[in-house]
Amino acid sequence: MTEITDLDALRRAMAENGEQPEGPARNARAERLLAEAERLGEPLAVIEALGHQLKVYNYSSEKAKMFVPFARLLRMWDERPEDFDEYETHSLHWVFKWMSAGMLDQPHIPLPSIEKWLGEMEHRYRLAGHSERAVRAAEFRVAAHIGDLERAERAYAAWLAADRDSMADCHACELHGQGWWQAVRGRDAEAVRLWRPVLDGEYSCAHEPHTVLASSLAPLLRLGRVDEARANHLRGFRLVRPMESMRGAYADHVEFCALTGNEARGLELLAERPAYFTDDGQPRSRLDFMAAVTLLMDRLTALGLGGQQVPGPADRTWTARELAAHTRAEALALAARFDERNGTSYTSERARLRMAQEPLVERLPLGVRTANRPASAPPAAPVAPAPAAADEALDLPELLAGARRLSDTLRPSAIEAWAAVSRAAEGVELDVRDRAEIADHRAMDLGPEGVPLFEEAAALYAEAGDPGEALAARARGAYVRALTGEVSAALDAIGALYDEILALYAEDGTGVRQTAAVLMSRARILMRRAHEAEEGAEGAALSAAESAVREVLAFVSGRTGDDVRLLARVAEARAMLAELAALTGDVEGAAELFARASGEFVGAGLPWFAVEYEARLAGLAHHLGDTARAERALRAALEHGGPYLEATGRAQLHLQLAEVLGGTGVSEEAAEHALEAAHWADEAGESRTLGAWARHQLGGFLVRQQRFAEAAEVLESALPDLSAETHGDGAVVQTLWWLGDCLGELGDHRDAAERRLQAAAIAREWPEQHDHATLAHLAAESLGHAGLHTEADRAYTRAGELWRSLGNVHGLVRSLRARAWLALRVEDGDGARAAELMAGAVEECAAALDEAADEEARERLVAELGQTHRQFGDLLARSAAEDAEDDSIRTALEEALAQMSRAVAVFASLGDDALHSRTGAELAAGWLQADLSRPAEAAAHARAVLAAYEGADHRDETVRGRRAEAEQMLQVVEEPDQG
């Protein structure tokens, strides 16, 4: 630490320490600074150092240390109030509020002492002439804490009725407290209404909207406003994560995870803050944290995960069940200490209620990926309805009858029903027909491994006297062989089966259903060959497939009646014709046929079969540029799939719909579908592939809505899983780019620069370098905003080189202007270097104008030149303000005026298109004339602005502002004449 030799050095050191992260390290430095202040021998130095110490203790986990420095400050005030300047006098009275709240947080401080302190605060505020608003707010907190609800309501009303003055908490903090009380009293809607100005950014402070966002989570969930709750969690957790003092708000986020089916994310939150289990500087926030952890652990235990290892106190490993017992005991012990102090049972009652809460949402997708989901956690929803538990109690004949009904109507749960039959039939003597059906359906369930079972089923069907079903079973086996790549063998097999079934049907030896099954298997195999046909053979393969498909249609049409199986054959055949049309390039025809096939499946009462074809239709419609039809098809696919869609398919459909909606600018609904896609990808175990892409898209849609905090959380979650190999390096760059934009908007400029530089490093390898140049330029902006001026200059230099290589004069000129401003802003700013760079920007514009390709390009360059002259003038004027020599100041102002005059002339040449730019330069020139003691010339500029806006739309904000400034200038420069 640099030696402190005077009060100014002490103040600089305290300011620097105040910028450090909250925690013991910052507190320890504050303690050392107090020792340095005491050596200076100046009472004000000690007072300021004690105030600094108080502040860092208050915003840390060591709040209990606040009382000692405050007692010393109060004693110094009582002995020598003249040692306190105005600011420190205000600060002393301000922290009275911290003391009252801090005492409440410490159960070892007796309640009579707190009440006495409240009276002391009231007395001193009255002596100092302050409103009682802050006193009544403190009384309210005491009454609310001990559960004296009547007194709390009275104090609450008195707090709001008293006048606001300099001792009142900021608007954001007051609204937080007021909304918190409404929520405690069960008035959630009123709480959210009170919090709205803070949530919307109208009011903020060092700890707001952090705590309001956290406090709003449970009320919003109880109100059913889950989208707002999700957004507030993503926004709010990002704010509290780096702030050690916000354990209570952190606990609210853990609680939110337990109440929304996001237990795995809750575990991640616990892993980030192991010290929260043991930090004892503020017992009340520790109680809040322990209660929230208990709720989360109980939830895991209820899900059957009580034996899972979880993050906890660092002294040992913990299972969820063990940690629940530990944190419950800790929470109740802390609550008992508060209750003993307060003489009530209120704190324990509230702690028990918090720990006993039931989930408010089964599972609320957040859009962020959880690295380690609980291994045995159930999916959010079943992929398809499972057989009712009562089915297991049915006898075998009932199970068989139920399975046959489901098969005859092609229900998705038929396979599960036949599996139940198979289990129930073990060790039971069955007739041959029953055994045939069981083998047949088991073969269907096994896929490629079921081919031998199809043969077994066929033999059993034949033994049962059903040769047609035997042929159908063998045909199914042949098709499965084709799916495994044995297309030729499958064709050989199906050829013989085809001949046999037609002969059998002609002799009335089998029915329409069995014959149609063989014909459909043959068509499917020929379709498979058409898809795999080599060049030169595709024509014949396509023709054979189409002939087989049309044969199915010709055979089944007119014979379907109400037979769902036969109706499905018609619809499937229609879809096959659609596929063939697509293979031959008839996209429009394919779309129409897929739409017709989907309609036929829905008409047959089989909407789940329509999902695939609606998805295919959506792809074709998108190819044709018919986004409205693509959107309709995807919505229909999701609707038709209902609960039967597998997680992967659901994720894909939601993602496709998100992309379609995003392409039409409907970013809000697009974000909702991208969120669903991310959720279902996670459920399918595809977080690193499909899930990462969904999060990438979701982040982009949130950026479009300017929901930067939420977008940053989602994009940061996507990045570890995005890879050039799987998703393409363009997706990685775009994610980093968006994330850099978000971080910049959130004021985190250093991290924004890092992300933009990472993106630029990837784009450097691309053949086209425009993105590389743009990212280098953006990174330079972020570095400049972060105060890293040397690094920013290097980045702007690199961007300028890239812009020059691309022939982009505008980018080059802007990089030169930015470097000029940087040169002036660095310590001991180099005005000469700044002017040199700005002059270079002027020269680049002028040279490009001589080579402008067309009038449009020329006009853009003229505007850029005008802007450069304008900035050159501003820069010269700014450098003059820091120059101590009068002659130098005047010279600089003259040079600035010359540049500003050139800007006026250049903008004037563009006519009305550059009117606002011209008047802005006119006003700047006028003020420079005034600084040079030329009132007449200044007035001329002001009048030129007023003349320019004669007849202009005065509802235009820029017009009003320009006119007001011109009138102000006239008043300033004409005042001497009027005197």
PDB file of N, CA and C in Angstrom, residues 500-582:
ATOM      1  N   GLU A 500     -47.230 -63.773 -53.177  1.00  0.00           N
ATOM      2  CA  GLU A 500     -48.047 -64.676 -52.359  1.00  0.00           C
ATOM      3  C   GLU A 500     -49.295 -63.987 -51.825  1.00  0.00           C
ATOM      4  N   ILE A 501     -49.157 -62.736 -51.348  1.00  0.00           N
ATOM      5  CA  ILE A 501     -50.307 -62.081 -50.739  1.00  0.00           C
ATOM      6  C   ILE A 501     -51.375 -61.753 -51.764  1.00  0.00           C
ATOM      7  N   LEU A 502     -50.922 -61.367 -52.986  1.00  0.00           N
ATOM      8  CA  LEU A 502     -51.912 -61.064 -54.021  1.00  0.00           C
ATOM      9  C   LEU A 502     -52.680 -62.319 -54.415  1.00  0.00           C
ATOM     10  N   ALA A 503     -51.945 -63.436 -54.512  1.00  0.00           N
ATOM     11  CA  ALA A 503     -52.613 -64.698 -54.856  1.00  0.00           C
ATOM     12  C   ALA A 503     -53.569 -65.121 -53.750  1.00  0.00           C
ATOM     13  N   LEU A 504     -53.119 -64.978 -52.525  1.00  0.00           N
ATOM     14  CA  LEU A 504     -53.949 -65.360 -51.387  1.00  0.00           C
ATOM     15  C   LEU A 504     -55.210 -64.508 -51.313  1.00  0.00           C
ATOM     16  N   TYR A 505     -55.051 -63.203 -51.560  1.00  0.00           N
ATOM     17  CA  TYR A 505     -56.202 -62.294 -51.511  1.00  0.00           C
ATOM     18  C   TYR A 505     -57.188 -62.628 -52.626  1.00  0.00           C
ATOM     19  N   ALA A 506     -56.644 -62.983 -53.816  1.00  0.00           N
ATOM     20  CA  ALA A 506     -57.515 -63.327 -54.948  1.00  0.00           C
ATOM     21  C   ALA A 506     -58.357 -64.556 -54.653  1.00  0.00           C
ATOM     22  N   GLU A 507     -57.836 -65.434 -53.784  1.00  0.00           N
ATOM     23  CA  GLU A 507     -58.552 -66.657 -53.437  1.00  0.00           C
ATOM     24  C   GLU A 507     -59.397 -66.486 -52.171  1.00  0.00           C
ATOM     25  N   ASP A 508     -59.523 -65.199 -51.724  1.00  0.00           N
ATOM     26  CA  ASP A 508     -60.246 -64.890 -50.478  1.00  0.00           C
ATOM     27  C   ASP A 508     -59.623 -65.572 -49.272  1.00  0.00           C
ATOM     28  N   GLY A 509     -58.280 -65.783 -49.361  1.00  0.00           N
ATOM     29  CA  GLY A 509     -57.587 -66.430 -48.245  1.00  0.00           C
ATOM     30  C   GLY A 509     -57.120 -65.453 -47.190  1.00  0.00           C
ATOM     31  N   THR A 510     -57.254 -64.179 -47.423  1.00  0.00           N
ATOM     32  CA  THR A 510     -56.863 -63.165 -46.432  1.00  0.00           C
ATOM     33  C   THR A 510     -57.668 -61.903 -46.710  1.00  0.00           C
ATOM     34  N   GLY A 511     -57.508 -60.899 -45.812  1.00  0.00           N
ATOM     35  CA  GLY A 511     -58.310 -59.699 -45.932  1.00  0.00           C
ATOM     36  C   GLY A 511     -57.557 -58.497 -46.490  1.00  0.00           C
ATOM     37  N   VAL A 512     -58.288 -57.383 -46.570  1.00  0.00           N
ATOM     38  CA  VAL A 512     -57.715 -56.141 -47.099  1.00  0.00           C
ATOM     39  C   VAL A 512     -56.580 -55.652 -46.193  1.00  0.00           C
ATOM     40  N   ARG A 513     -56.784 -55.720 -44.889  1.00  0.00           N
ATOM     41  CA  ARG A 513     -55.789 -55.170 -43.973  1.00  0.00           C
ATOM     42  C   ARG A 513     -54.432 -55.862 -44.144  1.00  0.00           C
ATOM     43  N   GLN A 514     -54.426 -57.217 -44.217  1.00  0.00           N
ATOM     44  CA  GLN A 514     -53.164 -57.947 -44.330  1.00  0.00           C
ATOM     45  C   GLN A 514     -52.495 -57.686 -45.678  1.00  0.00           C
ATOM     46  N   THR A 515     -53.325 -57.655 -46.718  1.00  0.00           N
ATOM     47  CA  THR A 515     -52.779 -57.406 -48.060  1.00  0.00           C
ATOM     48  C   THR A 515     -52.180 -56.004 -48.139  1.00  0.00           C
ATOM     49  N   ALA A 516     -52.894 -55.043 -47.597  1.00  0.00           N
ATOM     50  CA  ALA A 516     -52.387 -53.671 -47.606  1.00  0.00           C
ATOM     51  C   ALA A 516     -51.078 -53.557 -46.817  1.00  0.00           C
ATOM     52  N   ALA A 517     -50.944 -54.352 -45.754  1.00  0.00           N
ATOM     53  CA  ALA A 517     -49.716 -54.313 -44.962  1.00  0.00           C
ATOM     54  C   ALA A 517     -48.521 -54.747 -45.798  1.00  0.00           C
ATOM     55  N   VAL A 518     -48.693 -55.829 -46.602  1.00  0.00           N
ATOM     56  CA  VAL A 518     -47.580 -56.297 -47.441  1.00  0.00           C
ATOM     57  C   VAL A 518     -47.287 -55.289 -48.544  1.00  0.00           C
ATOM     58  N   LEU A 519     -48.347 -54.768 -49.186  1.00  0.00           N
ATOM     59  CA  LEU A 519     -48.144 -53.775 -50.245  1.00  0.00           C
ATOM     60  C   LEU A 519     -47.412 -52.539 -49.698  1.00  0.00           C
ATOM     61  N   MET A 520     -47.759 -52.104 -48.464  1.00  0.00           N
ATOM     62  CA  MET A 520     -47.118 -50.943 -47.882  1.00  0.00           C
ATOM     63  C   MET A 520     -45.658 -51.233 -47.541  1.00  0.00           C
ATOM     64  N   SER A 521     -45.383 -52.426 -47.040  1.00  0.00           N
ATOM     65  CA  SER A 521     -43.986 -52.776 -46.755  1.00  0.00           C
ATOM     66  C   SER A 521     -43.160 -52.754 -48.034  1.00  0.00           C
ATOM     67  N   ARG A 522     -43.749 -53.266 -49.129  1.00  0.00           N
ATOM     68  CA  ARG A 522     -43.030 -53.249 -50.418  1.00  0.00           C
ATOM     69  C   ARG A 522     -42.778 -51.807 -50.858  1.00  0.00           C
ATOM     70  N   ALA A 523     -43.800 -50.949 -50.724  1.00  0.00           N
ATOM     71  CA  ALA A 523     -43.622 -49.546 -51.114  1.00  0.00           C
ATOM     72  C   ALA A 523     -42.540 -48.869 -50.260  1.00  0.00           C
ATOM     73  N   ARG A 524     -42.532 -49.176 -48.984  1.00  0.00           N
ATOM     74  CA  ARG A 524     -41.524 -48.573 -48.092  1.00  0.00           C
ATOM     75  C   ARG A 524     -40.109 -48.998 -48.500  1.00  0.00           C
ATOM     76  N   ILE A 525     -39.968 -50.285 -48.842  1.00  0.00           N
ATOM     77  CA  ILE A 525     -38.636 -50.775 -49.237  1.00  0.00           C
ATOM     78  C   ILE A 525     -38.189 -50.119 -50.540  1.00  0.00           C
ATOM     79  N   LEU A 526     -39.111 -50.000 -51.490  1.00  0.00           N
ATOM     80  CA  LEU A 526     -38.765 -49.350 -52.763  1.00  0.00           C
ATOM     81  C   LEU A 526     -38.469 -47.865 -52.553  1.00  0.00           C
ATOM     82  N   MET A 527     -39.157 -47.222 -51.620  1.00  0.00           N
ATOM     83  CA  MET A 527     -38.845 -45.828 -51.282  1.00  0.00           C
ATOM     84  C   MET A 527     -37.424 -45.731 -50.719  1.00  0.00           C
ATOM     85  N   ARG A 528     -37.076 -46.723 -49.892  1.00  0.00           N
ATOM     86  CA  ARG A 528     -35.724 -46.745 -49.337  1.00  0.00           C
ATOM     87  C   ARG A 528     -34.694 -46.835 -50.455  1.00  0.00           C
ATOM     88  N   ARG A 529     -34.961 -47.704 -51.455  1.00  0.00           N
ATOM     89  CA  ARG A 529     -34.031 -47.829 -52.577  1.00  0.00           C
ATOM     90  C   ARG A 529     -33.960 -46.532 -53.373  1.00  0.00           C
ATOM     91  N   ALA A 530     -35.091 -45.857 -53.532  1.00  0.00           N
ATOM     92  CA  ALA A 530     -35.105 -44.593 -54.277  1.00  0.00           C
ATOM     93  C   ALA A 530     -34.245 -43.540 -53.578  1.00  0.00           C
ATOM     94  N   HIS A 531     -34.302 -43.524 -52.285  1.00  0.00           N
ATOM     95  CA  HIS A 531     -33.498 -42.549 -51.535  1.00  0.00           C
ATOM     96  C   HIS A 531     -32.004 -42.845 -51.672  1.00  0.00           C
ATOM     97  N   GLU A 532     -31.660 -44.127 -51.809  1.00  0.00           N
ATOM     98  CA  GLU A 532     -30.243 -44.500 -51.814  1.00  0.00           C
ATOM     99  C   GLU A 532     -29.704 -44.781 -53.210  1.00  0.00           C
ATOM    100  N   ALA A 533     -30.537 -44.588 -54.236  1.00  0.00           N
ATOM    101  CA  ALA A 533     -30.131 -44.943 -55.596  1.00  0.00           C
ATOM    102  C   ALA A 533     -28.921 -44.148 -56.038  1.00  0.00           C
ATOM    103  N   GLU A 534     -28.014 -44.826 -56.726  1.00  0.00           N
ATOM    104  CA  GLU A 534     -26.825 -44.166 -57.251  1.00  0.00           C
ATOM    105  C   GLU A 534     -27.179 -43.405 -58.525  1.00  0.00           C
ATOM    106  N   GLU A 535     -26.269 -42.481 -58.873  1.00  0.00           N
ATOM    107  CA  GLU A 535     -26.505 -41.651 -60.062  1.00  0.00           C
ATOM    108  C   GLU A 535     -26.645 -42.553 -61.286  1.00  0.00           C
ATOM    109  N   GLY A 536     -27.640 -42.272 -62.083  1.00  0.00           N
ATOM    110  CA  GLY A 536     -27.898 -43.064 -63.271  1.00  0.00           C
ATOM    111  C   GLY A 536     -28.993 -44.096 -63.071  1.00  0.00           C
ATOM    112  N   ALA A 537     -29.170 -44.499 -61.796  1.00  0.00           N
ATOM    113  CA  ALA A 537     -30.204 -45.504 -61.516  1.00  0.00           C
ATOM    114  C   ALA A 537     -31.389 -44.916 -60.798  1.00  0.00           C
ATOM    115  N   GLU A 538     -31.306 -43.602 -60.502  1.00  0.00           N
ATOM    116  CA  GLU A 538     -32.362 -43.026 -59.679  1.00  0.00           C
ATOM    117  C   GLU A 538     -33.699 -42.956 -60.404  1.00  0.00           C
ATOM    118  N   GLY A 539     -33.648 -42.787 -61.736  1.00  0.00           N
ATOM    119  CA  GLY A 539     -34.908 -42.679 -62.466  1.00  0.00           C
ATOM    120  C   GLY A 539     -35.763 -43.932 -62.340  1.00  0.00           C
ATOM    121  N   ALA A 540     -35.124 -45.053 -62.549  1.00  0.00           N
ATOM    122  CA  ALA A 540     -35.843 -46.323 -62.462  1.00  0.00           C
ATOM    123  C   ALA A 540     -36.322 -46.578 -61.044  1.00  0.00           C
ATOM    124  N   ALA A 541     -35.475 -46.229 -60.064  1.00  0.00           N
ATOM    125  CA  ALA A 541     -35.836 -46.453 -58.666  1.00  0.00           C
ATOM    126  C   ALA A 541     -37.027 -45.593 -58.276  1.00  0.00           C
ATOM    127  N   LEU A 542     -37.017 -44.343 -58.726  1.00  0.00           N
ATOM    128  CA  LEU A 542     -38.130 -43.443 -58.415  1.00  0.00           C
ATOM    129  C   LEU A 542     -39.423 -43.933 -59.061  1.00  0.00           C
ATOM    130  N   SER A 543     -39.301 -44.380 -60.279  1.00  0.00           N
ATOM    131  CA  SER A 543     -40.489 -44.860 -61.000  1.00  0.00           C
ATOM    132  C   SER A 543     -41.079 -46.087 -60.327  1.00  0.00           C
ATOM    133  N   ALA A 544     -40.215 -47.019 -59.917  1.00  0.00           N
ATOM    134  CA  ALA A 544     -40.693 -48.237 -59.259  1.00  0.00           C
ATOM    135  C   ALA A 544     -41.353 -47.906 -57.930  1.00  0.00           C
ATOM    136  N   ALA A 545     -40.746 -46.978 -57.201  1.00  0.00           N
ATOM    137  CA  ALA A 545     -41.315 -46.593 -55.911  1.00  0.00           C
ATOM    138  C   ALA A 545     -42.674 -45.943 -56.094  1.00  0.00           C
ATOM    139  N   GLU A 546     -42.767 -45.031 -57.069  1.00  0.00           N
ATOM    140  CA  GLU A 546     -44.049 -44.346 -57.276  1.00  0.00           C
ATOM    141  C   GLU A 546     -45.131 -45.340 -57.679  1.00  0.00           C
ATOM    142  N   SER A 547     -44.756 -46.301 -58.521  1.00  0.00           N
ATOM    143  CA  SER A 547     -45.726 -47.314 -58.954  1.00  0.00           C
ATOM    144  C   SER A 547     -46.232 -48.118 -57.759  1.00  0.00           C
ATOM    145  N   ALA A 548     -45.317 -48.481 -56.849  1.00  0.00           N
ATOM    146  CA  ALA A 548     -45.702 -49.272 -55.673  1.00  0.00           C
ATOM    147  C   ALA A 548     -46.609 -48.467 -54.745  1.00  0.00           C
ATOM    148  N   VAL A 549     -46.295 -47.182 -54.586  1.00  0.00           N
ATOM    149  CA  VAL A 549     -47.104 -46.328 -53.712  1.00  0.00           C
ATOM    150  C   VAL A 549     -48.504 -46.163 -54.299  1.00  0.00           C
ATOM    151  N   ARG A 550     -48.582 -45.935 -55.603  1.00  0.00           N
ATOM    152  CA  ARG A 550     -49.896 -45.749 -56.212  1.00  0.00           C
ATOM    153  C   ARG A 550     -50.700 -47.058 -56.169  1.00  0.00           C
ATOM    154  N   GLU A 551     -49.999 -48.162 -56.176  1.00  0.00           N
ATOM    155  CA  GLU A 551     -50.700 -49.448 -56.065  1.00  0.00           C
ATOM    156  C   GLU A 551     -51.357 -49.563 -54.686  1.00  0.00           C
ATOM    157  N   VAL A 552     -50.657 -49.086 -53.649  1.00  0.00           N
ATOM    158  CA  VAL A 552     -51.247 -49.099 -52.310  1.00  0.00           C
ATOM    159  C   VAL A 552     -52.528 -48.263 -52.300  1.00  0.00           C
ATOM    160  N   LEU A 553     -52.418 -47.052 -52.862  1.00  0.00           N
ATOM    161  CA  LEU A 553     -53.580 -46.164 -52.894  1.00  0.00           C
ATOM    162  C   LEU A 553     -54.738 -46.780 -53.670  1.00  0.00           C
ATOM    163  N   ALA A 554     -54.413 -47.365 -54.820  1.00  0.00           N
ATOM    164  CA  ALA A 554     -55.468 -47.958 -55.650  1.00  0.00           C
ATOM    165  C   ALA A 554     -56.142 -49.125 -54.940  1.00  0.00           C
ATOM    166  N   PHE A 555     -55.341 -49.917 -54.218  1.00  0.00           N
ATOM    167  CA  PHE A 555     -55.896 -51.094 -53.548  1.00  0.00           C
ATOM    168  C   PHE A 555     -56.767 -50.700 -52.344  1.00  0.00           C
ATOM    169  N   VAL A 556     -56.287 -49.709 -51.553  1.00  0.00           N
ATOM    170  CA  VAL A 556     -56.975 -49.384 -50.300  1.00  0.00           C
ATOM    171  C   VAL A 556     -58.185 -48.492 -50.547  1.00  0.00           C
ATOM    172  N   SER A 557     -58.087 -47.575 -51.519  1.00  0.00           N
ATOM    173  CA  SER A 557     -59.170 -46.616 -51.751  1.00  0.00           C
ATOM    174  C   SER A 557     -60.486 -47.335 -52.007  1.00  0.00           C
ATOM    175  N   GLY A 558     -61.504 -46.897 -51.321  1.00  0.00           N
ATOM    176  CA  GLY A 558     -62.815 -47.508 -51.447  1.00  0.00           C
ATOM    177  C   GLY A 558     -63.025 -48.680 -50.533  1.00  0.00           C
ATOM    178  N   ARG A 559     -61.967 -49.111 -49.852  1.00  0.00           N
ATOM    179  CA  ARG A 559     -62.103 -50.273 -48.965  1.00  0.00           C
ATOM    180  C   ARG A 559     -61.851 -49.920 -47.503  1.00  0.00           C
ATOM    181  N   THR A 560     -61.596 -48.635 -47.210  1.00  0.00           N
ATOM    182  CA  THR A 560     -61.167 -48.276 -45.852  1.00  0.00           C
ATOM    183  C   THR A 560     -62.298 -48.347 -44.838  1.00  0.00           C
ATOM    184  N   GLY A 561     -63.475 -47.889 -45.232  1.00  0.00           N
ATOM    185  CA  GLY A 561     -64.548 -47.800 -44.249  1.00  0.00           C
ATOM    186  C   GLY A 561     -64.098 -46.976 -43.063  1.00  0.00           C
ATOM    187  N   ASP A 562     -64.350 -47.477 -41.861  1.00  0.00           N
ATOM    188  CA  ASP A 562     -63.913 -46.784 -40.645  1.00  0.00           C
ATOM    189  C   ASP A 562     -62.636 -47.396 -40.063  1.00  0.00           C
ATOM    190  N   ASP A 563     -61.981 -48.254 -40.865  1.00  0.00           N
ATOM    191  CA  ASP A 563     -60.778 -48.933 -40.373  1.00  0.00           C
ATOM    192  C   ASP A 563     -59.618 -47.935 -40.294  1.00  0.00           C
ATOM    193  N   VAL A 564     -59.221 -47.627 -39.072  1.00  0.00           N
ATOM    194  CA  VAL A 564     -58.165 -46.619 -38.857  1.00  0.00           C
ATOM    195  C   VAL A 564     -56.860 -47.049 -39.512  1.00  0.00           C
ATOM    196  N   ARG A 565     -56.568 -48.355 -39.451  1.00  0.00           N
ATOM    197  CA  ARG A 565     -55.316 -48.827 -40.059  1.00  0.00           C
ATOM    198  C   ARG A 565     -55.287 -48.547 -41.559  1.00  0.00           C
ATOM    199  N   LEU A 566     -56.403 -48.780 -42.213  1.00  0.00           N
ATOM    200  CA  LEU A 566     -56.444 -48.563 -43.665  1.00  0.00           C
ATOM    201  C   LEU A 566     -56.440 -47.075 -44.014  1.00  0.00           C
ATOM    202  N   LEU A 567     -57.123 -46.282 -43.208  1.00  0.00           N
ATOM    203  CA  LEU A 567     -57.070 -44.838 -43.413  1.00  0.00           C
ATOM    204  C   LEU A 567     -55.637 -44.331 -43.283  1.00  0.00           C
ATOM    205  N   ALA A 568     -54.904 -44.910 -42.330  1.00  0.00           N
ATOM    206  CA  ALA A 568     -53.502 -44.521 -42.144  1.00  0.00           C
ATOM    207  C   ALA A 568     -52.667 -44.913 -43.359  1.00  0.00           C
ATOM    208  N   ARG A 569     -53.007 -46.065 -43.996  1.00  0.00           N
ATOM    209  CA  ARG A 569     -52.263 -46.467 -45.208  1.00  0.00           C
ATOM    210  C   ARG A 569     -52.422 -45.409 -46.310  1.00  0.00           C
ATOM    211  N   VAL A 570     -53.634 -44.903 -46.458  1.00  0.00           N
ATOM    212  CA  VAL A 570     -53.878 -43.880 -47.481  1.00  0.00           C
ATOM    213  C   VAL A 570     -53.031 -42.635 -47.188  1.00  0.00           C
ATOM    214  N   ALA A 571     -53.070 -42.196 -45.953  1.00  0.00           N
ATOM    215  CA  ALA A 571     -52.330 -40.981 -45.592  1.00  0.00           C
ATOM    216  C   ALA A 571     -50.834 -41.182 -45.767  1.00  0.00           C
ATOM    217  N   GLU A 572     -50.330 -42.360 -45.366  1.00  0.00           N
ATOM    218  CA  GLU A 572     -48.884 -42.607 -45.501  1.00  0.00           C
ATOM    219  C   GLU A 572     -48.476 -42.662 -46.968  1.00  0.00           C
ATOM    220  N   ALA A 573     -49.308 -43.283 -47.769  1.00  0.00           N
ATOM    221  CA  ALA A 573     -48.997 -43.348 -49.203  1.00  0.00           C
ATOM    222  C   ALA A 573     -48.955 -41.953 -49.810  1.00  0.00           C
ATOM    223  N   ARG A 574     -49.869 -41.091 -49.371  1.00  0.00           N
ATOM    224  CA  ARG A 574     -49.869 -39.713 -49.858  1.00  0.00           C
ATOM    225  C   ARG A 574     -48.549 -39.023 -49.478  1.00  0.00           C
ATOM    226  N   ALA A 575     -48.095 -39.275 -48.254  1.00  0.00           N
ATOM    227  CA  ALA A 575     -46.845 -38.675 -47.810  1.00  0.00           C
ATOM    228  C   ALA A 575     -45.666 -39.208 -48.617  1.00  0.00           C
ATOM    229  N   MET A 576     -45.732 -40.484 -49.013  1.00  0.00           N
ATOM    230  CA  MET A 576     -44.666 -41.046 -49.856  1.00  0.00           C
ATOM    231  C   MET A 576     -44.612 -40.349 -51.213  1.00  0.00           C
ATOM    232  N   LEU A 577     -45.788 -40.089 -51.775  1.00  0.00           N
ATOM    233  CA  LEU A 577     -45.806 -39.361 -53.048  1.00  0.00           C
ATOM    234  C   LEU A 577     -45.204 -37.963 -52.872  1.00  0.00           C
ATOM    235  N   ALA A 578     -45.432 -37.369 -51.703  1.00  0.00           N
ATOM    236  CA  ALA A 578     -44.843 -36.058 -51.415  1.00  0.00           C
ATOM    237  C   ALA A 578     -43.320 -36.156 -51.396  1.00  0.00           C
ATOM    238  N   GLU A 579     -42.817 -37.220 -50.767  1.00  0.00           N
ATOM    239  CA  GLU A 579     -41.357 -37.408 -50.729  1.00  0.00           C
ATOM    240  C   GLU A 579     -40.796 -37.583 -52.138  1.00  0.00           C
ATOM    241  N   LEU A 580     -41.490 -38.340 -52.941  1.00  0.00           N
ATOM    242  CA  LEU A 580     -41.022 -38.557 -54.318  1.00  0.00           C
ATOM    243  C   LEU A 580     -41.033 -37.247 -55.098  1.00  0.00           C
ATOM    244  N   ALA A 581     -42.067 -36.432 -54.889  1.00  0.00           N
ATOM    245  CA  ALA A 581     -42.113 -35.130 -55.567  1.00  0.00           C
ATOM    246  C   ALA A 581     -40.926 -34.266 -55.143  1.00  0.00           C
ATOM    247  N   ALA A 582     -40.593 -34.315 -53.866  1.00  0.00           N
ATOM    248  CA  ALA A 582     -39.454 -33.532 -53.376  1.00  0.00           C
ATOM    249  C   ALA A 582     -38.154 -34.032 -53.992  1.00  0.00           C
TER     250      ALA A 582
END
